[in-house]
Short mmCIF file of N, CA and C in Angstrom, two decimals:
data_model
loop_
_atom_site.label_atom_id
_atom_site.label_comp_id
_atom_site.label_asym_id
_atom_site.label_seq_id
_atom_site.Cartn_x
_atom_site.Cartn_y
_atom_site.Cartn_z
N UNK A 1 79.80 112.19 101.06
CA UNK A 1 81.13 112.09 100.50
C UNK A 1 81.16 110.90 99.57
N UNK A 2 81.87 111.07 97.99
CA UNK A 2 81.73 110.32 97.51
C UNK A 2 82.89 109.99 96.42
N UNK A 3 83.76 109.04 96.15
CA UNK A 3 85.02 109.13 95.38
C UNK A 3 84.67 109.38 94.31
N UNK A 4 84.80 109.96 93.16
CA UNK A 4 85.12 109.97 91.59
C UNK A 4 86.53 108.93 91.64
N UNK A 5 86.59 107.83 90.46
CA UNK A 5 87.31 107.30 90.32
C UNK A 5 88.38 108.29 90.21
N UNK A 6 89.71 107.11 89.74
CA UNK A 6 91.18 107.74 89.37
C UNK A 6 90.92 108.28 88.14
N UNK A 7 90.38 108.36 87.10
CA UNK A 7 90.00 109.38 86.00
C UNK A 7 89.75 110.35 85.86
N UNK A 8 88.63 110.37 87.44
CA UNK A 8 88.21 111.79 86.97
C UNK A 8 89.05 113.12 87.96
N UNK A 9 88.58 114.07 87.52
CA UNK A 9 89.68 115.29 87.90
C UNK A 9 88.36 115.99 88.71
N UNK A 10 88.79 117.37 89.55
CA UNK A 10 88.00 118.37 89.77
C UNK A 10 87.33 118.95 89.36
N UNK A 11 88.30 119.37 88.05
CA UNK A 11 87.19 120.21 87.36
C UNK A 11 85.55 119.46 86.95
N UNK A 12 86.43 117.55 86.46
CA UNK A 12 85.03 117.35 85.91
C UNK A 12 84.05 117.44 86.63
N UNK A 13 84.05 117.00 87.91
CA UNK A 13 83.35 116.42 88.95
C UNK A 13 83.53 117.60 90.71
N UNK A 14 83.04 118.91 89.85
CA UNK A 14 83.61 119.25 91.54
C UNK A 14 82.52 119.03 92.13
N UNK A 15 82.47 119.75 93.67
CA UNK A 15 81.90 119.23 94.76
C UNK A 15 80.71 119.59 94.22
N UNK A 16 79.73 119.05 94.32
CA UNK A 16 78.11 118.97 94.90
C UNK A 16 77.44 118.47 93.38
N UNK A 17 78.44 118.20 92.25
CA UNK A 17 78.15 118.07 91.03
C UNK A 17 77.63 116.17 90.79
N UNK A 18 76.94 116.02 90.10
CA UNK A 18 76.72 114.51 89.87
C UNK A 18 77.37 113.83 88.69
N UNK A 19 78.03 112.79 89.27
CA UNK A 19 78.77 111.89 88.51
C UNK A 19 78.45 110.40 88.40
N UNK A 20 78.94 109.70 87.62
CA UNK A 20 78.28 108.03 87.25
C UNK A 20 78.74 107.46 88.00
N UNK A 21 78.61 106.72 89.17
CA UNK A 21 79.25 105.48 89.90
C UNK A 21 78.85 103.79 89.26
N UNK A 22 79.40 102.87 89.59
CA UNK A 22 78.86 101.69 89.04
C UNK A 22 77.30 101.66 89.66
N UNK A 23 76.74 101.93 89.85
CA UNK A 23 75.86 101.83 90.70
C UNK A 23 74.43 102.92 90.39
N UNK A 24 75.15 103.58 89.60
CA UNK A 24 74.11 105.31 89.09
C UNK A 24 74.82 106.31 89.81
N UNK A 25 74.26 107.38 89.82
CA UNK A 25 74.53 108.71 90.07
C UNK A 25 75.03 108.73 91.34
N UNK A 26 76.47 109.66 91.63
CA UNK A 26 76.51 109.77 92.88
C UNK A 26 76.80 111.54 92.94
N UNK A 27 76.99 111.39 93.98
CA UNK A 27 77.28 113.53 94.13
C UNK A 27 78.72 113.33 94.55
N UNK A 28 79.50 113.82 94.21
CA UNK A 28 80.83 114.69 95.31
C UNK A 28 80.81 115.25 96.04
N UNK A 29 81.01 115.14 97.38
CA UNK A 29 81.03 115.97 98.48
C UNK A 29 82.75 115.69 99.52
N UNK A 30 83.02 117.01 99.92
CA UNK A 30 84.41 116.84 100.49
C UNK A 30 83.93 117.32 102.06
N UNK A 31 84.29 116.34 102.96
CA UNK A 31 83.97 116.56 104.44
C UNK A 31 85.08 116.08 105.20
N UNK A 32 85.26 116.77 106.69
CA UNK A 32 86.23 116.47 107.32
C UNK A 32 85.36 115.17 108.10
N UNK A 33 83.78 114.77 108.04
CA UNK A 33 83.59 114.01 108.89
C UNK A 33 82.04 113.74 108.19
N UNK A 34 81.48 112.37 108.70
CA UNK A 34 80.79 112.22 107.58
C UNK A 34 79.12 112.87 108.29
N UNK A 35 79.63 113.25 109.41
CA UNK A 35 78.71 114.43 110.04
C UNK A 35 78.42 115.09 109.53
N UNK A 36 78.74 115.83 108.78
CA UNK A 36 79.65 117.10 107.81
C UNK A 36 78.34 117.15 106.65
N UNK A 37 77.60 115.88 106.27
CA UNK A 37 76.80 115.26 105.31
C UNK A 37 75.07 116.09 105.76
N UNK A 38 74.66 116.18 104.82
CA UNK A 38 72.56 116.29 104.94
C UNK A 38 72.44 114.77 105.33
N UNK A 39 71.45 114.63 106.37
CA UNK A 39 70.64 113.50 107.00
C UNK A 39 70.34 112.63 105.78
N UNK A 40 69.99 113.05 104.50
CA UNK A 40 69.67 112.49 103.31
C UNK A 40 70.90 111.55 102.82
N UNK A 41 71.86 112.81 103.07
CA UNK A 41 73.04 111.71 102.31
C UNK A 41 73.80 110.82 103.35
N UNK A 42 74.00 111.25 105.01
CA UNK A 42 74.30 110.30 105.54
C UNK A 42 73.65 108.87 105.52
N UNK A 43 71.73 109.27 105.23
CA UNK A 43 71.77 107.36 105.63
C UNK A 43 72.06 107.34 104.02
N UNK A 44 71.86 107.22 102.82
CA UNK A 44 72.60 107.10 102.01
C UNK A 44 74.03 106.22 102.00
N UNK A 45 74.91 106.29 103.11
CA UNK A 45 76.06 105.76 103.09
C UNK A 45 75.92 104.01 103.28
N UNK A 46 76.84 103.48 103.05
CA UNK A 46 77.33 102.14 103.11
C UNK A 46 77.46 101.31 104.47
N UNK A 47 76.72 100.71 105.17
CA UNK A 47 77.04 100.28 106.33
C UNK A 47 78.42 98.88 106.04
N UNK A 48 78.54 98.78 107.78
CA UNK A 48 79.81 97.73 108.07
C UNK A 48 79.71 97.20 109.22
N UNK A 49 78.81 96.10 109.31
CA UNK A 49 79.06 95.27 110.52
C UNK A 49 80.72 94.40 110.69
N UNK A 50 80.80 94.91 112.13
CA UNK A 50 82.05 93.85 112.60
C UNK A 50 81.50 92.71 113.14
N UNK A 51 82.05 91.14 113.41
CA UNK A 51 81.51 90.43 114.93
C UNK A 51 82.09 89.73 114.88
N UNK A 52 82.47 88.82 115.62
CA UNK A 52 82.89 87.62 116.56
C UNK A 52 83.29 86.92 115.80
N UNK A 53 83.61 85.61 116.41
CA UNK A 53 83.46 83.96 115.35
C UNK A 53 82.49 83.50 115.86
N UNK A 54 81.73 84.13 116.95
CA UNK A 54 80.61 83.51 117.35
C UNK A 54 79.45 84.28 116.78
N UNK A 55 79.58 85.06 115.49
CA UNK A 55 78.33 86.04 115.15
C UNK A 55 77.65 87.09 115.32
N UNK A 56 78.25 87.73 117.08
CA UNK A 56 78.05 88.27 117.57
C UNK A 56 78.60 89.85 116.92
N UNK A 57 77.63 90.78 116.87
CA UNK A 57 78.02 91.78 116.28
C UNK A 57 78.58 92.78 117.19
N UNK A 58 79.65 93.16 116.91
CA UNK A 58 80.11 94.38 117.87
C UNK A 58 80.66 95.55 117.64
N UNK A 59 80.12 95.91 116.11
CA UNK A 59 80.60 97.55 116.54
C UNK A 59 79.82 97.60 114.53
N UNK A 60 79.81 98.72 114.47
CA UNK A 60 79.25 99.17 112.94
C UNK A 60 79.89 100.30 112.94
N UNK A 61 80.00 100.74 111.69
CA UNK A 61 80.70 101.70 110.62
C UNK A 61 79.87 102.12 109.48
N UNK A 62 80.01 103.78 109.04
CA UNK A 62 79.55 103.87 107.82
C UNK A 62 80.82 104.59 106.79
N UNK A 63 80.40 104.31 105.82
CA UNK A 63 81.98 104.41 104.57
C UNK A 63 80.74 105.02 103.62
N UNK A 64 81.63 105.82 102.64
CA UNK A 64 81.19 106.11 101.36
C UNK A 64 80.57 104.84 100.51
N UNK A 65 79.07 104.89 99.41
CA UNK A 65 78.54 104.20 98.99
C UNK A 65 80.04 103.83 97.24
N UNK A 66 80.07 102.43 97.33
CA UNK A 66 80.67 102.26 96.32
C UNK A 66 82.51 101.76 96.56
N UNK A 67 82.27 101.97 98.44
CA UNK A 67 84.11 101.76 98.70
C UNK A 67 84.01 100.03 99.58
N UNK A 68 84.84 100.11 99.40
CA UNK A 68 85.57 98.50 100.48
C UNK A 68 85.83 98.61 101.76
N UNK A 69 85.74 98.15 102.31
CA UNK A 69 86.44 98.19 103.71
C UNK A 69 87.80 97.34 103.07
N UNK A 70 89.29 97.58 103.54
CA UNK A 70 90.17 96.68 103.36
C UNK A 70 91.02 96.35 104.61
N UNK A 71 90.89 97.12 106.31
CA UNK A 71 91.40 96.70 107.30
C UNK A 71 90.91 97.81 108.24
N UNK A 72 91.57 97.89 109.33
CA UNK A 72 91.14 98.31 110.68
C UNK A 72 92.67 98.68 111.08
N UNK A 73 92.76 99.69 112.16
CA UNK A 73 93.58 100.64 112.89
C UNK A 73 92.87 100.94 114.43
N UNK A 74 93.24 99.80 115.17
CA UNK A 74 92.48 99.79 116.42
C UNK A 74 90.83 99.97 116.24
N UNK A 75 90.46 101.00 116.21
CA UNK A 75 88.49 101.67 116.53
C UNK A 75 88.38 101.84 114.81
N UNK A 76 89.60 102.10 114.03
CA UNK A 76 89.34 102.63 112.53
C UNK A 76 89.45 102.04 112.26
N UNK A 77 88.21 102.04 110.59
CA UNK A 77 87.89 101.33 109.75
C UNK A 77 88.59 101.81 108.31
N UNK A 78 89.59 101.06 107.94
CA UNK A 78 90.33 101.78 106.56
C UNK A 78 89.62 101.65 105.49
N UNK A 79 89.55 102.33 104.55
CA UNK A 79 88.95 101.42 102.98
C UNK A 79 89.64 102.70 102.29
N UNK A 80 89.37 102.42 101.20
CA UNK A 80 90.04 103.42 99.97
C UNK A 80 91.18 102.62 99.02
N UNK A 81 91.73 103.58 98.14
CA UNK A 81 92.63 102.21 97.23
C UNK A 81 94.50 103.17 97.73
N UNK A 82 95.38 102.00 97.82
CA UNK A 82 96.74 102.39 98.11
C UNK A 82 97.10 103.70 97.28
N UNK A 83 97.84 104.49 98.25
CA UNK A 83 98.03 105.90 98.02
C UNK A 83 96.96 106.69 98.44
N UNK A 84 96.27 106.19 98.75
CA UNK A 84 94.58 107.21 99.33
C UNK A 84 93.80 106.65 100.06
N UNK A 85 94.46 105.94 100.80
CA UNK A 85 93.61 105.40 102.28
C UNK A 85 92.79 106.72 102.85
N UNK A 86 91.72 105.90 103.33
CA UNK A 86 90.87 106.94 104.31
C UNK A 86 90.30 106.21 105.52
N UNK A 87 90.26 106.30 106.92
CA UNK A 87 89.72 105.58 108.02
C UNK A 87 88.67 106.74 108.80
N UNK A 88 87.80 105.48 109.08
CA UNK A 88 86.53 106.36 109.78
C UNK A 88 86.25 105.66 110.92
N UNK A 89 86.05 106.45 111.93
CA UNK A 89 85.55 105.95 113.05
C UNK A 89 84.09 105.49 113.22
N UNK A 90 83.81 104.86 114.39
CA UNK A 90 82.27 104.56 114.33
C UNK A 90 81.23 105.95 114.67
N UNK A 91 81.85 107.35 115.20
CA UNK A 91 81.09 108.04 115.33
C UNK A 91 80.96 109.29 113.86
N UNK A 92 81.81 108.52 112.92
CA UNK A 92 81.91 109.32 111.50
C UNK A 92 82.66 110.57 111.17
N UNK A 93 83.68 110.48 112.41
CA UNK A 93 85.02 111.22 111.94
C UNK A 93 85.67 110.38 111.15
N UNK A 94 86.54 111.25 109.70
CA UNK A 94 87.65 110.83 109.06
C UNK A 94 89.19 111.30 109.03
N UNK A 95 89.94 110.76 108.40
CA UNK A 95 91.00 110.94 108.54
C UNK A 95 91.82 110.21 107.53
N UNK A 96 92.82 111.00 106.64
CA UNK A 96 93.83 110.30 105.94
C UNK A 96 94.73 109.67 107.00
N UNK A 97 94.83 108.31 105.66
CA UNK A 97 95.98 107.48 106.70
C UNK A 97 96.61 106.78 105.80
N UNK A 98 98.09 107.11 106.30
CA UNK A 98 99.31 106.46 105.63
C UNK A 98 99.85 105.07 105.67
N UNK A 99 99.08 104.01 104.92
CA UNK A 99 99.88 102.51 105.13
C UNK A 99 100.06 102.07 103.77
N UNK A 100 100.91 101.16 103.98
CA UNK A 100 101.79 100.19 102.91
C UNK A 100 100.53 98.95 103.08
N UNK A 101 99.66 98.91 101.57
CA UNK A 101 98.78 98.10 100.83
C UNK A 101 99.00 96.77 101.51
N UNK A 102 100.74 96.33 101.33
CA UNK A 102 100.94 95.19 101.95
C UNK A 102 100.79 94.91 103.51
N UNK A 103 101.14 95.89 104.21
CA UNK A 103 100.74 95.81 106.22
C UNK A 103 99.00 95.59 105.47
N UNK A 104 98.29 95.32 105.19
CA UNK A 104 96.20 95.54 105.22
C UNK A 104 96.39 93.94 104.79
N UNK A 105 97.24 93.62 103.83
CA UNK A 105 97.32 91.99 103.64
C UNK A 105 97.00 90.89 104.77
N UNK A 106 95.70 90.20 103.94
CA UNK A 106 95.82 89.31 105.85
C UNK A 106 96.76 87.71 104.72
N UNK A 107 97.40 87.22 105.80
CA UNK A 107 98.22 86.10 105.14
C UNK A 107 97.60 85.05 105.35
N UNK A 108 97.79 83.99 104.02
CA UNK A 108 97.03 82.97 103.61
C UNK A 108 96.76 81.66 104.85
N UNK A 109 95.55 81.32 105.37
CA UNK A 109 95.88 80.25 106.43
C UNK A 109 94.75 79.41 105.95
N UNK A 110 94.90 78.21 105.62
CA UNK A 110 94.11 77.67 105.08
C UNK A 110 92.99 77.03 106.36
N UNK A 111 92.81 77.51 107.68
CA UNK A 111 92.16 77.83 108.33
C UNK A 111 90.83 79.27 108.71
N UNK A 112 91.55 80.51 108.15
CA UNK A 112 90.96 81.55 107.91
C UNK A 112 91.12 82.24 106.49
N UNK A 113 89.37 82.21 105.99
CA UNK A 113 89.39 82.32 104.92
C UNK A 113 88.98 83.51 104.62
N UNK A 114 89.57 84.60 103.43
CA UNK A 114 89.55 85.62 103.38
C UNK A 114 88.10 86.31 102.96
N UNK A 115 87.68 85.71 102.08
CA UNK A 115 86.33 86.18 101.08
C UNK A 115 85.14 85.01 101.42
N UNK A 116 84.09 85.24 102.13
CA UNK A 116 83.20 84.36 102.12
C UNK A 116 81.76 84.64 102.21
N UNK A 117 80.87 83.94 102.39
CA UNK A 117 79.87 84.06 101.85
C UNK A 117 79.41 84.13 104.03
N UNK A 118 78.29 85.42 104.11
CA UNK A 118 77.88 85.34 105.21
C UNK A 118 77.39 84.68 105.90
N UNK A 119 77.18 84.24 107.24
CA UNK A 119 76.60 83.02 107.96
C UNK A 119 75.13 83.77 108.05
N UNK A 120 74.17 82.46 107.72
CA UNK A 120 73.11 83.13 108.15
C UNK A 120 72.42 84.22 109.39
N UNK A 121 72.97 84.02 110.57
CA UNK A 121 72.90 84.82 111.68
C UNK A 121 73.55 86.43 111.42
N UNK A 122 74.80 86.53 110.76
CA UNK A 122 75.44 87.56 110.18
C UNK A 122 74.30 88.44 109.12
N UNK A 123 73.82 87.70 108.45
CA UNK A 123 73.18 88.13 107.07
C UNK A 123 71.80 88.45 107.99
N UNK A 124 71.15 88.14 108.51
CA UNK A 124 69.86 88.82 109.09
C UNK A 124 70.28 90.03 110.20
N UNK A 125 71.92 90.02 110.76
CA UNK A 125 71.77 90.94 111.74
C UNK A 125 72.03 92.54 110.43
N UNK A 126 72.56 91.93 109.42
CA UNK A 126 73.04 93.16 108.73
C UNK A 126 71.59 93.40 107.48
N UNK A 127 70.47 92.38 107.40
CA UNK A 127 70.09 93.11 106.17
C UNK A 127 68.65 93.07 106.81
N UNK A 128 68.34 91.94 108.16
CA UNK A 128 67.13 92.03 109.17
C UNK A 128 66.33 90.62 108.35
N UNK A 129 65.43 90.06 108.86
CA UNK A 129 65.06 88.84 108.74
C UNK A 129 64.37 88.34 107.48
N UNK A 130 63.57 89.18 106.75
CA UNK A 130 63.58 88.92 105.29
C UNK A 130 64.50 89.91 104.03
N UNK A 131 65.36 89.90 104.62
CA UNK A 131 66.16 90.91 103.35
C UNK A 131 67.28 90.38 102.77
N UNK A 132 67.21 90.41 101.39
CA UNK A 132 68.33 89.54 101.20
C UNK A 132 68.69 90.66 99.85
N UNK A 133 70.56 90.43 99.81
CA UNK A 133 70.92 91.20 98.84
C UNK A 133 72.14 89.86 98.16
N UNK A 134 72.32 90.30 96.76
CA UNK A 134 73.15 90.08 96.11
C UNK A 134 74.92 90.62 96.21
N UNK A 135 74.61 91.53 96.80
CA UNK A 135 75.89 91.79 97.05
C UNK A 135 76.30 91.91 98.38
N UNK A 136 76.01 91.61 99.59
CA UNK A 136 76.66 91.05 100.96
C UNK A 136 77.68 90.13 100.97
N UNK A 137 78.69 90.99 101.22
CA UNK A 137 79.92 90.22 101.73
C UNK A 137 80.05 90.38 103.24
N UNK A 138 81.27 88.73 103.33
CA UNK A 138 82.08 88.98 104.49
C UNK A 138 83.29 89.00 104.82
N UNK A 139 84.32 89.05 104.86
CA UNK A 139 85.58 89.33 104.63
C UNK A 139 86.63 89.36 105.87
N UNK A 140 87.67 88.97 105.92
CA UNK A 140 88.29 88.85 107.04
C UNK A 140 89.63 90.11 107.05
N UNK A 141 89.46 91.25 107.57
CA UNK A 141 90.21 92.25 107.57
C UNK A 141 91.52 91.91 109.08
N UNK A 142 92.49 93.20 108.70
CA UNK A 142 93.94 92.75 109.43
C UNK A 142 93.53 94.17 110.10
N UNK A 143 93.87 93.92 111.47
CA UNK A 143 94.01 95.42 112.22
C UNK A 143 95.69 95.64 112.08
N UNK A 144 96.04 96.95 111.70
CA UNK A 144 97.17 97.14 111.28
C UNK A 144 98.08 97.81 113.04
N UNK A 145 97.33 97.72 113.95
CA UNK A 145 97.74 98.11 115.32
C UNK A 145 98.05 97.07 115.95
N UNK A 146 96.99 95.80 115.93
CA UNK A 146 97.10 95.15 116.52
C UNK A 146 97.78 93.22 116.29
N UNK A 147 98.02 93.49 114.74
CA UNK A 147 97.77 91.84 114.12
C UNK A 147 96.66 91.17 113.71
N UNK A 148 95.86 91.62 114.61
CA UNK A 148 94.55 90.95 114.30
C UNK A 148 93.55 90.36 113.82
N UNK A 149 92.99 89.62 113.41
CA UNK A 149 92.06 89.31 112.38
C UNK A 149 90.50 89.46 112.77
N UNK A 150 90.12 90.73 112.23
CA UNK A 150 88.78 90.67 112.75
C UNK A 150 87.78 90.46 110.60
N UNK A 151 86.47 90.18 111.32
CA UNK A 151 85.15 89.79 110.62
C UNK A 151 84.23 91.11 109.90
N UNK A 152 83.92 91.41 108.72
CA UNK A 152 83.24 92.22 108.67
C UNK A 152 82.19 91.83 107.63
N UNK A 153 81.14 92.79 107.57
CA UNK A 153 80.04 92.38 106.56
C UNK A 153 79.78 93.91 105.90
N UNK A 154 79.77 93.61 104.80
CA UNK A 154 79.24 95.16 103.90
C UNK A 154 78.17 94.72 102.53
N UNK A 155 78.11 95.92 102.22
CA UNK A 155 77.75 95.66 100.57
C UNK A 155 78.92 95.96 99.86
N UNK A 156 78.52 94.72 98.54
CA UNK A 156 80.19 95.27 97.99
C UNK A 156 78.94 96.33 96.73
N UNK A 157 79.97 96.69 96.14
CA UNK A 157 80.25 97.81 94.99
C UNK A 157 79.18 96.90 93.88
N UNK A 158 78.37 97.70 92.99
CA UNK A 158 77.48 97.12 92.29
C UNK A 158 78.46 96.66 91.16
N UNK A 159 78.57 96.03 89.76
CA UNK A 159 79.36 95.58 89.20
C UNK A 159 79.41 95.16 87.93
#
């Protein structure tokens, strides 16, 4: 599964057809679950470590290559852009989901910082002990169930 930006339409880009992502070529595919995918294109997808403040990793996610994570819904992982949220569970069911851009807002605390650069322990559990990428983030997402402020690590979007 893979977004075509807000530009493109169906016709240009229907399913199984290849289109330009920042990144090179991606395919379109429409699934109720990312099960739904060839073994090829699932590992293909985008991983998402969650963990601790102590580093500790506790739960992973996979998202479409090229999306954000922007918050959490208890076990779901939201990403997508306002008006077209999408949340996935850790066993790769999806599901549209309806929130206001502003509830995903985490609010400014000059204690918890939103955009940062991974802790080393973070960065080897997500890329393994000599791997290093340019684009690993970590980011502090809002569970929209709970208040919450949980930790995540991804790749961001090539650029």
């Amino acid at each position: 599964m893979v977004w075509a930006d807000e530009s493109a339409t169906e016709e240009e880009y229907p399913e199984g057809r290849l289109f330009q992502g920042p990144c090179g070529p991606r395919i379109r595919r429409s699934v109720s679950s990312l099960n739904g995918l060839a073994p090829r294109e699932r590992d293909s997808l985008e991983r998402v470590l969650e963990y601790t403040n102590s580093d500790e990793v506790v739960g992973e996610w996979k998202m479409p290559v090229d999306e954000v994570p922007v918050g959490f819904s208890g076990e779901w992982l939201i990403f997508g852009r306002p008006e077209n949220y999408v949340a996935v569970s850790q066993t790769g069911e999806l599901m549209e989901i309806d929130v206001a851009a502003s509830a995903l807002e985490v609010e400014s605390d000059p204690e918890q910082e939103h955009d940062y650069f991974c802790s080393e322990d973070v960065s080897k559990a997500f890329l393994g002990e000599s791997g290093e990428s340019a684009y690993l983030r970590c980011r502090t997402l809002k569970d929209i169930s709970t208040g919450a402020l949980r930790g995540v690590a991804f790749q961001g979007p090539c650029t």
